Amino acid sequence: MGLLVFFLIWYSLIGRNNPKIYNSLKDKLGKIITAIVLISVFSSVIPSLWGLAVFFFAMMAIFSPFIFGGWLISTLFKGGKKKNNTQEKWNDFYKQSVKGSDPYKDSPYNKHAGRMGTSPNFTGLTRSVPKRKKIVQKFNKKYNLNLTDDEIELIVDASYVSFSWEREIYDMDQDMNSLFEWYNSETSWLRAYLRVLPVQSVSSDFKRQHELCIDIFDQMFTTLEPSSFATTADCIEAINNKYYTAFDDTTFMIAYNFLNRNGRIHSLPKGGVVQNESELDKLMKKYDASLKNEEAKKKRLV
């Protein structure tokens, strides 16, 4: 059974963390394990790897205290600096993604730059494909994002080559007291888009995703110009009825500010003050108007 143990270790550490390998093996895993078991049982030619596995685990047990000690020292002396620089570093990578450049490539933070087959991981997000997929699926169901299975798979695959998509999955896995905490991000425009649209267009390229959100929001605001409504609430209701969206005041203002930042200028409703006039007030207005008319006539006669 040594070959089976070796395969399971390889799959857990490497296979399931590589999108291509995982997608190609996920439907064949049962058959592969069955074949390995049969080979191990009925073939005396294949050497046993049990001894090698025992040796490997023994070495891990012996050196684990030293590994843990090194990790602890590194965390104590470097943890503070890493925590202080994390947000600035992530914002820098996000801006690069929107501009269309690749923040992964040749990055000073990328310890694996130049190593074929090894993708960087800046957020500490799990490298497991099924675990990342489970995070997105759970969040999608909890907050009604309307993402399809294909779109979820696209986002997960993109998270291995796009820092911004990796960050989106990372944030989906964080504890939140309210959905509105999720909007508090530089990618609030994307999160509002994923929340309010009944059908989304998702791209693995983050720059393209940025452009899609601009075009789709702009189309809505141009068709139903907000300034033509008496109140913002009336405009939101009209957009939701026309496009089957789920805008509320928060997501509406996120989309509005996002468009204005990107040169798509729209005006909001003026929101005039409602007045309650009595009959006496109306008579006084008519009286004042008649006096003005009389004065105007006298001036014309003179």
Short mmCIF file of C-alpha atoms in Angstrom, two decimals:
data_model
loop_
_atom_site.label_atom_id
_atom_site.label_comp_id
_atom_site.label_asym_id
_atom_site.label_seq_id
_atom_site.Cartn_x
_atom_site.Cartn_y
_atom_site.Cartn_z
CA MET A 1 0.00 0.00 0.00
CA GLY A 2 3.04 2.24 -0.08
CA LEU A 3 2.22 3.45 -3.59
CA LEU A 4 -1.28 4.44 -2.48
CA VAL A 5 0.10 6.38 0.51
CA PHE A 6 2.58 8.14 -1.76
CA PHE A 7 -0.18 9.07 -4.25
CA LEU A 8 -2.48 10.43 -1.52
CA ILE A 9 0.35 12.54 -0.07
CA TRP A 10 1.21 13.87 -3.53
CA TYR A 11 -2.43 14.66 -4.29
CA SER A 12 -2.99 16.43 -0.95
CA LEU A 13 0.16 18.56 -1.22
CA ILE A 14 0.34 19.21 -4.97
CA GLY A 15 -2.48 17.79 -7.07
CA ARG A 16 -5.47 19.40 -5.41
CA ASN A 17 -3.69 22.77 -5.20
CA ASN A 18 -3.10 22.96 -8.96
CA PRO A 19 -6.26 23.92 -10.90
CA LYS A 20 -5.31 22.02 -14.07
CA ILE A 21 -4.35 18.82 -12.23
CA TYR A 22 -7.40 19.02 -9.96
CA ASN A 23 -9.85 19.57 -12.83
CA SER A 24 -8.37 16.69 -14.83
CA LEU A 25 -8.37 14.22 -11.92
CA LYS A 26 -11.49 15.15 -9.92
CA ASP A 27 -13.77 12.79 -11.92
CA LYS A 28 -11.16 10.01 -12.12
CA LEU A 29 -9.89 9.96 -8.55
CA GLY A 30 -11.90 6.88 -7.53
CA LYS A 31 -10.69 4.88 -10.53
CA ILE A 32 -7.07 5.87 -9.94
CA ILE A 33 -7.19 4.81 -6.28
CA THR A 34 -8.83 1.50 -7.24
CA ALA A 35 -6.15 0.85 -9.86
CA ILE A 36 -3.35 1.59 -7.38
CA VAL A 37 -4.87 -0.76 -4.79
CA LEU A 38 -5.17 -3.57 -7.35
CA ILE A 39 -1.60 -3.03 -8.51
CA SER A 40 -0.35 -3.04 -4.91
CA VAL A 41 -2.24 -6.25 -4.08
CA PHE A 42 -1.64 -8.33 -7.18
CA SER A 43 1.77 -7.18 -8.31
CA SER A 44 4.91 -8.32 -6.56
CA VAL A 45 7.09 -6.36 -8.97
CA ILE A 46 6.24 -2.95 -7.56
CA PRO A 47 8.41 -2.30 -4.48
CA SER A 48 6.74 -1.27 -1.24
CA LEU A 49 7.03 2.37 -0.27
CA TRP A 50 5.81 1.77 3.27
CA GLY A 51 9.29 1.91 4.71
CA LEU A 52 9.98 5.18 2.92
CA ALA A 53 6.74 6.67 4.26
CA VAL A 54 7.62 5.58 7.82
CA PHE A 55 11.07 7.13 7.44
CA PHE A 56 9.55 10.36 6.13
CA PHE A 57 7.13 10.70 9.04
CA ALA A 58 9.87 9.81 11.53
CA MET A 59 12.05 12.61 10.20
CA MET A 60 9.14 15.02 10.43
CA ALA A 61 8.58 14.04 14.07
CA ILE A 62 12.26 14.53 14.90
CA PHE A 63 12.69 17.90 13.21
CA SER A 64 9.23 19.37 13.89
CA PRO A 65 10.33 21.11 17.15
CA PHE A 66 13.12 22.89 15.26
CA ILE A 67 10.75 23.86 12.43
CA PHE A 68 8.20 25.19 14.90
CA GLY A 69 10.89 27.12 16.80
CA GLY A 70 12.11 28.76 13.61
CA TRP A 71 8.58 29.69 12.60
CA LEU A 72 7.87 31.16 16.06
CA ILE A 73 11.01 33.31 16.01
CA SER A 74 10.26 34.49 12.49
CA THR A 75 6.69 35.41 13.47
CA LEU A 76 7.75 37.32 16.59
CA PHE A 77 10.36 39.43 14.84
CA LYS A 78 8.74 39.88 11.42
CA GLY A 79 5.03 39.64 12.14
CA GLY A 80 4.59 43.28 13.13
CA LYS A 81 6.31 44.62 10.05
CA LYS A 82 4.35 42.29 7.80
CA LYS A 83 1.05 43.33 9.36
CA ASN A 84 1.83 47.02 8.92
CA ASN A 85 2.80 46.63 5.27
CA THR A 86 0.07 44.18 4.22
CA GLN A 87 -2.71 46.65 3.43
CA GLU A 88 -0.39 48.99 1.50
CA LYS A 89 1.02 46.06 -0.47
CA TRP A 90 -2.44 44.67 -1.30
CA ASN A 91 -3.72 48.07 -2.43
CA ASP A 92 -0.69 48.41 -4.69
CA PHE A 93 -1.36 45.01 -6.28
CA TYR A 94 -5.05 45.85 -6.71
CA LYS A 95 -4.24 49.07 -8.58
CA GLN A 96 -1.85 47.18 -10.85
CA SER A 97 -4.56 44.60 -11.63
CA VAL A 98 -7.06 47.30 -12.63
CA LYS A 99 -4.45 48.89 -14.91
CA GLY A 100 -3.92 45.54 -16.61
CA SER A 101 -0.40 44.74 -15.38
CA ASP A 102 0.55 41.55 -13.57
CA PRO A 103 1.42 42.16 -9.91
CA TYR A 104 2.52 38.53 -9.53
CA LYS A 105 5.23 38.64 -12.15
CA ASP A 106 8.72 39.60 -10.91
CA SER A 107 7.22 41.03 -7.71
CA PRO A 108 9.67 41.59 -4.82
CA TYR A 109 7.03 39.95 -2.60
CA ASN A 110 6.86 36.89 -4.82
CA LYS A 111 9.22 34.34 -3.26
CA HIS A 112 8.41 31.89 -6.07
CA ALA A 113 9.08 34.22 -9.03
CA GLY A 114 10.72 32.30 -11.83
CA ARG A 115 9.83 28.85 -10.50
CA MET A 116 7.73 26.99 -13.02
CA GLY A 117 4.50 25.46 -11.75
CA THR A 118 4.46 27.35 -8.44
CA SER A 119 2.01 30.22 -8.02
CA PRO A 120 2.50 32.85 -5.29
CA ASN A 121 0.10 33.31 -2.41
CA PHE A 122 0.11 36.77 -0.82
CA THR A 123 -2.99 36.59 1.38
CA GLY A 124 -2.38 33.26 3.11
CA LEU A 125 -5.53 31.90 1.45
CA THR A 126 -5.71 28.12 1.23
CA ARG A 127 -4.04 26.77 -1.91
CA SER A 128 -6.57 23.95 -2.21
CA VAL A 129 -8.84 24.22 -5.26
CA PRO A 130 -11.90 22.54 -3.64
CA LYS A 131 -11.52 24.63 -0.48
CA ARG A 132 -11.42 27.88 -2.46
CA LYS A 133 -14.45 26.73 -4.42
CA LYS A 134 -16.28 25.89 -1.21
CA ILE A 135 -15.59 29.40 0.17
CA VAL A 136 -17.12 31.08 -2.89
CA GLN A 137 -20.07 28.68 -3.01
CA LYS A 138 -20.89 29.25 0.66
CA PHE A 139 -20.66 33.05 0.33
CA ASN A 140 -22.67 33.02 -2.90
CA LYS A 141 -25.48 31.09 -1.23
CA LYS A 142 -25.45 33.10 2.01
CA TYR A 143 -25.65 36.53 0.35
CA ASN A 144 -27.54 35.66 -2.88
CA LEU A 145 -24.86 36.72 -5.37
CA ASN A 146 -26.43 34.69 -8.22
CA LEU A 147 -23.06 33.33 -9.38
CA THR A 148 -23.35 30.22 -11.56
CA ASP A 149 -21.16 27.13 -11.08
CA ASP A 150 -19.14 28.07 -14.17
CA GLU A 151 -18.55 31.60 -12.86
CA ILE A 152 -17.48 30.27 -9.46
CA GLU A 153 -15.01 27.92 -11.14
CA LEU A 154 -13.73 30.82 -13.28
CA ILE A 155 -13.16 32.98 -10.20
CA VAL A 156 -11.37 30.16 -8.37
CA ASP A 157 -9.09 29.43 -11.33
CA ALA A 158 -8.37 33.15 -11.78
CA SER A 159 -7.41 33.46 -8.10
CA TYR A 160 -4.21 31.50 -8.84
CA VAL A 161 -2.99 34.08 -11.36
CA SER A 162 -4.73 37.28 -10.22
CA PHE A 163 -4.01 38.83 -6.85
CA SER A 164 -7.29 40.77 -6.92
CA TRP A 165 -9.41 37.65 -7.40
CA GLU A 166 -7.36 35.89 -4.71
CA ARG A 167 -8.15 38.82 -2.39
CA GLU A 168 -11.86 38.58 -3.20
CA ILE A 169 -11.99 34.92 -2.13
CA TYR A 170 -9.87 35.69 0.94
CA ASP A 171 -12.34 38.38 2.05
CA MET A 172 -15.29 36.06 1.44
CA ASP A 173 -13.77 33.73 4.03
CA GLN A 174 -13.61 36.40 6.76
CA ASP A 175 -16.11 36.73 9.59
CA MET A 176 -18.57 39.58 9.02
CA ASN A 177 -21.38 40.94 11.17
CA SER A 178 -23.16 42.38 8.13
CA LEU A 179 -22.99 42.26 4.36
CA PHE A 180 -22.28 45.99 4.43
CA GLU A 181 -18.86 45.24 5.93
CA TRP A 182 -18.05 43.43 2.69
CA TYR A 183 -18.64 46.63 0.71
CA ASN A 184 -15.94 48.44 2.71
CA SER A 185 -13.18 47.78 0.19
CA GLU A 186 -11.39 49.29 -2.80
CA THR A 187 -13.37 46.80 -4.88
CA SER A 188 -16.75 47.96 -3.55
CA TRP A 189 -17.81 48.53 -7.19
CA LEU A 190 -17.27 44.83 -7.98
CA ARG A 191 -18.97 43.65 -4.82
CA ALA A 192 -21.99 45.87 -5.44
CA TYR A 193 -22.10 44.54 -9.01
CA LEU A 194 -22.01 40.90 -7.86
CA ARG A 195 -24.71 41.58 -5.27
CA VAL A 196 -27.32 43.53 -7.25
CA LEU A 197 -27.19 42.05 -10.77
CA PRO A 198 -29.40 39.00 -11.40
CA VAL A 199 -27.04 37.89 -14.20
CA GLN A 200 -23.36 38.85 -14.10
CA SER A 201 -20.55 38.93 -16.63
CA VAL A 202 -17.41 37.65 -14.90
CA SER A 203 -13.92 37.87 -16.41
CA SER A 204 -10.71 36.28 -15.15
CA ASP A 205 -8.89 39.47 -16.22
CA PHE A 206 -9.48 42.05 -13.52
CA LYS A 207 -8.98 45.04 -15.83
CA ARG A 208 -11.67 43.64 -18.12
CA GLN A 209 -13.94 43.12 -15.10
CA HIS A 210 -13.44 46.76 -14.17
CA GLU A 211 -14.46 47.85 -17.69
CA LEU A 212 -17.54 45.59 -17.67
CA CYS A 213 -18.80 47.09 -14.42
CA ILE A 214 -18.34 50.63 -15.76
CA ASP A 215 -20.24 49.88 -18.98
CA ILE A 216 -23.13 48.04 -17.30
CA PHE A 217 -23.66 50.60 -14.52
CA ASP A 218 -23.39 53.44 -17.04
CA GLN A 219 -26.00 51.87 -19.30
CA MET A 220 -28.47 51.74 -16.39
CA PHE A 221 -27.80 55.30 -15.26
CA THR A 222 -27.97 56.66 -18.81
CA THR A 223 -31.25 54.93 -19.63
CA LEU A 224 -32.85 56.08 -16.38
CA GLU A 225 -31.03 59.31 -15.59
CA PRO A 226 -31.17 59.77 -11.78
CA SER A 227 -31.64 63.55 -12.01
CA SER A 228 -34.98 63.05 -13.75
CA PHE A 229 -36.50 61.59 -10.57
CA ALA A 230 -37.85 63.45 -7.58
CA THR A 231 -35.86 61.36 -5.09
CA THR A 232 -33.05 58.81 -5.06
CA ALA A 233 -35.48 56.21 -3.73
CA ASP A 234 -37.71 56.69 -6.80
CA CYS A 235 -34.71 56.23 -9.10
CA ILE A 236 -33.61 53.05 -7.30
CA GLU A 237 -37.10 51.61 -7.56
CA ALA A 238 -37.25 52.38 -11.30
CA ILE A 239 -33.86 50.76 -11.99
CA ASN A 240 -34.78 47.66 -9.96
CA ASN A 241 -38.09 47.32 -11.81
CA LYS A 242 -36.53 47.74 -15.25
CA TYR A 243 -33.40 45.59 -14.83
CA TYR A 244 -34.57 43.17 -12.07
CA THR A 245 -31.67 44.38 -9.93
CA ALA A 246 -31.45 44.52 -6.12
CA PHE A 247 -30.04 48.02 -5.58
CA ASP A 248 -30.44 49.64 -2.17
CA ASP A 249 -29.22 53.10 -1.20
CA THR A 250 -25.72 51.83 -0.30
CA THR A 251 -25.07 49.89 -3.51
CA PHE A 252 -26.69 52.65 -5.60
CA MET A 253 -24.29 55.27 -4.20
CA ILE A 254 -21.33 52.90 -4.65
CA ALA A 255 -22.21 52.55 -8.35
CA TYR A 256 -22.84 56.30 -8.72
CA ASN A 257 -19.49 57.31 -7.17
CA PHE A 258 -17.69 54.58 -9.13
CA LEU A 259 -19.02 55.96 -12.43
CA ASN A 260 -18.12 59.55 -11.54
CA ARG A 261 -14.56 58.52 -10.59
CA ASN A 262 -14.20 56.95 -14.02
CA GLY A 263 -15.48 59.91 -16.03
CA ARG A 264 -19.09 58.76 -16.45
CA ILE A 265 -20.78 61.76 -14.86
CA HIS A 266 -24.39 61.58 -13.71
CA SER A 267 -26.45 63.94 -11.52
CA LEU A 268 -28.56 62.89 -8.57
CA PRO A 269 -32.15 64.00 -7.89
CA LYS A 270 -32.34 67.50 -6.38
CA GLY A 271 -34.68 66.41 -3.60
CA GLY A 272 -36.70 69.61 -3.06
CA VAL A 273 -38.33 70.40 0.28
CA VAL A 274 -42.01 69.46 0.53
CA GLN A 275 -44.19 72.35 1.76
CA ASN A 276 -47.65 72.32 3.28
CA GLU A 277 -49.50 75.52 2.34
CA SER A 278 -52.73 76.67 4.00
CA GLU A 279 -55.56 78.42 2.14
CA LEU A 280 -54.46 81.73 3.69
CA ASP A 281 -50.93 81.25 2.33
CA LYS A 282 -52.31 80.61 -1.17
CA LEU A 283 -54.52 83.76 -1.00
CA MET A 284 -51.55 85.85 0.15
CA LYS A 285 -49.48 84.60 -2.80
CA LYS A 286 -52.26 85.52 -5.23
CA TYR A 287 -52.59 88.96 -3.61
CA ASP A 288 -48.83 89.59 -3.87
CA ALA A 289 -48.84 88.48 -7.49
CA SER A 290 -51.73 90.83 -8.33
CA LEU A 291 -49.94 93.78 -6.69
CA LYS A 292 -46.85 93.10 -8.76
CA ASN A 293 -48.95 92.96 -11.93
CA GLU A 294 -50.60 96.29 -11.10
CA GLU A 295 -47.22 97.93 -10.48
CA ALA A 296 -45.92 96.59 -13.76
CA LYS A 297 -48.91 98.05 -15.63
CA LYS A 298 -48.39 101.48 -14.06
CA LYS A 299 -44.73 101.49 -15.10
CA ARG A 300 -45.67 100.62 -18.69
CA LEU A 301 -48.24 103.49 -18.79
CA VAL A 302 -45.70 106.00 -17.52
#
